[in-house]
Amino acid sequence: MAQLLEGKTALILGVANKWSLAYAIAQAFRREGAAVLLTYQNERLKAAVEELGGEIGAARIFECDVTKDEDLAKLPAEIAEFGKLDAVVHSVAFANREDLSRPFVETSRAGFLLAQDVSAYSLVAVARAAAPLMKAGGSIMTLTYLGSTRVVPNYNVMGVAKAALEAAVRYLANDLGPSNIRVNAISAGPVKTASARAVKGIGSMLEEAPARAPLRRNCDPAEVADTAVFLASDLGRGVTGNVIFVDAGLQLLGA
Ligand code: 1JT
């Protein structure tokens, strides 16, 4: 079968380790023929991302902290050799650990703003930096979670940040649509990533999901990645401003 992303260049932010959803997406994009550019947040993650990028044949690997405008200003130089950028995957979030366990009402101003800056505003900053490079149109996508619209125990400040992120997807889709740039979010069901494991309660969610989910199993990073391929490819050309659930059907349930 023809490769779905042949001739396309994709920037993927948020690979931290082999469990990262961003890494599953990078693998799927390579399988479909895209040139893949990976970023790492800082020196601490550099070696790990370089090793993972080497394994999949990433075209470029560079430092990009999405909270630093000067790092985002490097994008034009990094993609210059490819002529244009076609897809961006934003798979970045952060909150203080204490804000993912104590009652939401106790969230500090600093903790709230940190989660918003890293997890929601960063999509706006990335889209603004990437859009001028998407000369043949493009697809920008981010990762979200059901805690944006429902109260999921302990998700707390991240739920509020994901609500802002999903609203940003809609406003960005409207702004960038005239340039044929689509903006969407993938809402992944619970998966065993390193960030998820840092969180109290994810273990029991993963244990209970196979009995409750309509598809009667847990979610697999590879199926999140295949939806990202669809959104980045021309198959997704009519889809913008959406939140697509890749969660084995869990979001349908009322109780
Ligand atoms: C972050 C973390 C963002 C974990 C995340 C996340 N988006 C989804 N998850 C997994 C998760 C987290 C919680 C949860 C269910 C799933 C951790 C680091 C900060 C960013 O609650 C039951 C809290």
Coordinates of C-alpha atoms and ligand atoms in Angstrom, one line a residue:
M1 CA 0.0 0.0 0.0
A2 CA 1.2 3.5 -0.7
Q3 CA 2.5 5.4 2.3
L4 CA 0.1 8.0 3.7
L5 CA 2.7 10.6 4.6
E6 CA 5.2 10.3 1.7
G7 CA 6.9 13.7 1.0
K8 CA 5.6 15.2 4.2
T9 CA 7.7 16.7 7.0
A10 CA 6.5 16.5 10.6
L11 CA 7.6 18.2 13.8
I12 CA 6.9 16.1 16.9
L13 CA 7.2 17.8 20.3
G14 CA 7.0 15.7 23.5
V15 CA 9.1 12.5 23.1
A16 CA 10.6 11.8 26.5
N17 CA 10.9 8.0 26.6
K18 CA 9.9 4.9 24.7
W19 CA 6.4 5.0 26.3
S20 CA 5.6 8.5 25.2
L21 CA 2.6 8.8 22.9
A22 CA 4.7 11.2 20.9
Y23 CA 7.2 8.4 20.3
A24 CA 4.4 6.0 19.1
I25 CA 3.3 8.8 16.7
A26 CA 6.9 9.3 15.5
Q27 CA 7.2 5.6 14.7
A28 CA 3.9 5.6 12.8
F29 CA 4.8 8.7 10.8
R30 CA 8.2 7.1 9.8
R31 CA 6.3 3.9 8.8
E32 CA 4.1 6.1 6.5
G33 CA 7.2 7.8 4.9
A34 CA 7.3 11.2 6.7
A35 CA 10.6 13.0 7.5
V36 CA 10.4 13.4 11.3
L37 CA 11.9 16.2 13.4
L38 CA 12.0 15.5 17.1
T39 CA 12.6 17.9 19.9
Y40 CA 13.6 17.5 23.6
Q41 CA 12.8 19.9 26.4
N42 CA 16.3 20.3 27.9
E43 CA 19.8 18.7 28.4
R44 CA 18.3 16.2 30.8
L45 CA 16.2 14.5 28.0
K46 CA 18.7 15.0 25.2
A47 CA 20.5 11.7 25.3
A48 CA 17.2 9.7 25.6
V49 CA 15.5 11.5 22.7
E50 CA 18.7 11.2 20.5
E51 CA 18.7 7.5 21.1
L52 CA 15.0 7.0 20.3
G53 CA 15.3 9.3 17.3
G54 CA 18.3 7.3 16.0
E55 CA 16.2 4.1 16.2
I56 CA 13.5 5.4 13.9
G57 CA 15.7 7.5 11.6
A58 CA 14.6 11.0 12.7
A59 CA 15.9 13.6 10.3
R60 CA 16.6 16.2 12.9
I61 CA 16.7 16.3 16.7
F62 CA 16.9 19.6 18.5
E63 CA 16.2 21.4 21.8
C64 CA 12.9 23.1 22.1
D65 CA 11.3 24.1 25.4
V66 CA 7.8 25.2 24.5
T67 CA 7.7 27.8 27.3
K68 CA 10.6 29.7 25.7
D69 CA 9.8 31.9 22.7
E70 CA 13.5 32.0 21.7
D71 CA 13.4 28.2 21.3
L72 CA 10.4 28.3 19.0
A73 CA 12.1 31.0 17.0
K74 CA 14.6 28.3 15.9
L75 CA 11.9 26.5 13.9
P76 CA 12.5 28.2 10.5
A77 CA 16.2 27.3 10.5
E78 CA 15.5 23.7 11.6
I79 CA 13.0 23.0 8.8
A80 CA 14.8 25.1 6.1
E81 CA 16.4 22.0 4.4
F82 CA 12.9 20.4 3.9
G83 CA 11.4 23.5 2.2
K84 CA 8.1 23.3 4.1
L85 CA 6.5 21.9 7.2
D86 CA 3.3 19.7 6.9
A87 CA 2.4 18.5 10.3
V88 CA 3.0 19.3 14.0
V89 CA 2.3 17.0 16.9
H90 CA 2.1 18.8 20.3
S91 CA 2.2 16.1 23.0
V92 CA 3.3 18.2 25.9
A93 CA 1.8 18.8 29.4
F94 CA 3.0 19.5 32.9
A95 CA 1.5 20.0 36.3
N96 CA 3.0 19.8 39.8
R97 CA 2.6 16.4 41.3
E98 CA 0.9 17.8 44.4
D99 CA -1.8 19.4 42.2
L100 CA -2.6 15.9 40.8
S101 CA -3.5 14.5 44.2
R102 CA -4.8 17.0 46.7
P103 CA -8.2 18.5 46.3
F104 CA -8.5 20.8 43.2
V105 CA -9.8 23.7 45.4
E106 CA -6.3 23.8 46.9
T107 CA -4.5 24.5 43.6
S108 CA -2.1 27.5 44.0
R109 CA -2.1 30.4 41.5
A110 CA 1.5 29.4 40.5
G111 CA 0.5 25.7 40.0
F112 CA -2.5 26.7 37.9
L113 CA -0.5 29.1 35.7
L114 CA 2.3 26.6 35.2
A115 CA -0.2 23.9 34.0
Q116 CA -1.8 26.4 31.7
D117 CA 1.5 27.7 30.3
V118 CA 3.1 24.4 29.5
S119 CA -0.1 22.4 28.6
A120 CA -2.4 24.9 26.9
Y121 CA -0.7 28.2 25.9
S122 CA 2.2 26.3 24.4
L123 CA -0.1 25.1 21.6
V124 CA -0.8 28.7 20.6
A125 CA 2.9 29.6 20.6
V126 CA 3.8 26.5 18.6
A127 CA 1.0 27.1 16.1
R128 CA 2.1 30.7 15.6
A129 CA 5.7 29.6 15.0
A130 CA 4.7 26.8 12.7
A131 CA 2.0 28.3 10.6
P132 CA 4.2 30.5 8.4
L133 CA 6.3 27.4 7.6
M134 CA 3.2 25.4 6.4
K135 CA 3.4 26.7 2.9
A136 CA 1.2 23.9 1.4
G137 CA -1.3 23.9 4.2
G138 CA -0.9 21.5 7.1
S139 CA -2.1 19.7 10.1
I140 CA -1.5 20.6 13.7
M141 CA -2.6 18.2 16.5
T142 CA -2.4 18.0 20.2
L143 CA -3.1 15.3 22.8
T144 CA -5.9 15.7 25.4
Y145 CA -7.8 13.7 27.9
L146 CA -11.5 13.3 29.0
G147 CA -10.7 15.1 32.3
S148 CA -11.2 18.4 30.3
T149 CA -15.0 18.0 30.3
R150 CA -15.7 15.5 33.1
V151 CA -14.5 15.4 36.6
V152 CA -11.9 12.6 36.8
P153 CA -10.5 12.0 40.3
N154 CA -7.0 13.6 40.7
Y155 CA -6.8 15.0 37.2
N156 CA -7.6 18.4 38.7
V157 CA -5.5 21.2 37.4
M158 CA -4.7 19.2 34.2
G159 CA -8.4 18.9 33.5
V160 CA -8.8 22.7 33.5
A161 CA -5.6 23.1 31.4
K162 CA -7.0 20.5 28.9
A163 CA -10.3 22.4 28.7
A164 CA -8.3 25.5 27.7
L165 CA -6.3 23.5 25.3
E166 CA -9.4 22.1 23.6
A167 CA -10.9 25.6 23.3
A168 CA -7.6 26.8 21.9
V169 CA -7.8 24.1 19.2
R170 CA -11.2 25.6 18.1
Y171 CA -10.0 29.2 17.9
L172 CA -6.7 28.2 16.2
A173 CA -8.7 26.1 13.7
N174 CA -10.8 29.1 12.8
D175 CA -7.8 31.5 12.5
L176 CA -5.6 29.1 10.5
G177 CA -8.3 27.5 8.3
P178 CA -8.0 30.1 5.6
S179 CA -4.3 29.0 5.2
N180 CA -5.6 25.4 4.9
I181 CA -4.0 24.5 8.2
R182 CA -6.2 22.2 10.3
V183 CA -6.0 22.0 14.1
N184 CA -7.4 19.0 16.1
A185 CA -7.0 17.2 19.3
I186 CA -6.8 13.5 20.0
S187 CA -8.3 12.5 23.3
A188 CA -6.5 9.3 24.4
G189 CA -7.9 6.9 26.8
P190 CA -5.8 5.9 29.8
V191 CA -2.4 4.4 28.7
K192 CA 0.6 3.4 30.7
T193 CA 3.0 6.2 29.9
A194 CA 5.7 7.5 32.3
S195 CA 3.6 10.7 33.0
A196 CA 0.5 8.6 33.7
R197 CA 2.5 6.4 36.1
A198 CA 3.4 9.4 38.1
V199 CA -0.2 9.7 39.0
K200 CA -2.2 8.2 41.8
G201 CA -5.2 6.2 40.6
I202 CA -4.1 5.5 37.0
G203 CA -3.3 1.9 38.0
S204 CA -6.8 1.1 39.0
M205 CA -8.2 2.9 35.9
L206 CA -6.1 0.7 33.7
E207 CA -7.2 -2.4 35.6
E208 CA -10.9 -1.5 35.4
A209 CA -11.0 -0.2 31.8
P210 CA -11.0 -3.7 30.0
A211 CA -14.2 -4.7 31.8
R212 CA -16.0 -1.3 31.2
A213 CA -14.8 -0.1 27.8
P214 CA -17.1 -0.8 24.8
L215 CA -14.1 -2.4 23.1
R216 CA -13.4 -4.5 26.2
R217 CA -9.7 -3.7 26.3
N218 CA -7.2 -1.0 27.2
C219 CA -6.0 1.6 24.8
D220 CA -2.8 1.1 22.8
P221 CA -0.4 3.9 22.0
A222 CA -0.2 2.5 18.4
E223 CA -3.9 3.2 17.8
V224 CA -3.5 6.8 19.0
A225 CA -0.6 7.0 16.6
D226 CA -2.7 5.7 13.7
T227 CA -5.3 8.4 14.3
A228 CA -2.5 11.0 14.2
V229 CA -1.4 9.5 10.8
F230 CA -4.9 10.0 9.6
L231 CA -5.1 13.6 10.8
A232 CA -1.6 14.4 9.3
S233 CA -2.5 12.8 6.0
D234 CA -4.7 14.0 3.2
L235 CA -7.4 11.5 4.4
G236 CA -8.0 14.0 7.2
R237 CA -8.4 17.0 4.9
G238 CA -12.0 17.8 5.9
V239 CA -11.4 17.6 9.7
T240 CA -10.6 20.6 11.7
G241 CA -11.4 22.0 15.2
N242 CA -12.3 18.5 16.5
V243 CA -11.5 16.4 19.5
I244 CA -11.3 12.8 18.3
F245 CA -11.5 10.1 21.0
V246 CA -9.2 7.2 20.7
D247 CA -10.2 5.5 24.0
A248 CA -11.8 2.1 23.2
G249 CA -15.1 3.9 23.7
L250 CA -14.7 4.8 27.4
Q251 CA -16.0 8.4 27.0
L252 CA -19.5 7.1 26.1
L253 CA -20.2 5.7 29.5
G254 CA -22.4 7.5 32.0
A255 CA -21.3 5.5 35.0
Ligands
1JT1 C1 0.2 15.0 32.7 C2 0.4 13.9 33.5 C3 -0.8 15.1 31.7 C4 -0.4 12.8 33.2 C5 -1.4 12.8 32.3 C6 -1.6 14.0 31.5 N1 -2.6 13.7 30.6 C7 -3.0 12.5 30.8 N2 -2.3 12.0 31.8 C8 -2.6 10.7 32.4 C9 -3.5 10.7 33.5 C10 -3.3 11.6 34.6 C11 -4.2 11.7 35.6 C12 -5.3 10.9 35.6 C13 -5.6 10.1 34.6 C14 -4.7 10.0 33.5 C15 1.4 13.8 34.6 C16 2.4 14.9 34.5 C17 1.8 16.2 34.3 C18 1.1 16.2 32.9 O1 -6.2 11.0 36.7 C19 -6.9 9.9 37.1 C20 -4.0 12.6 36.8

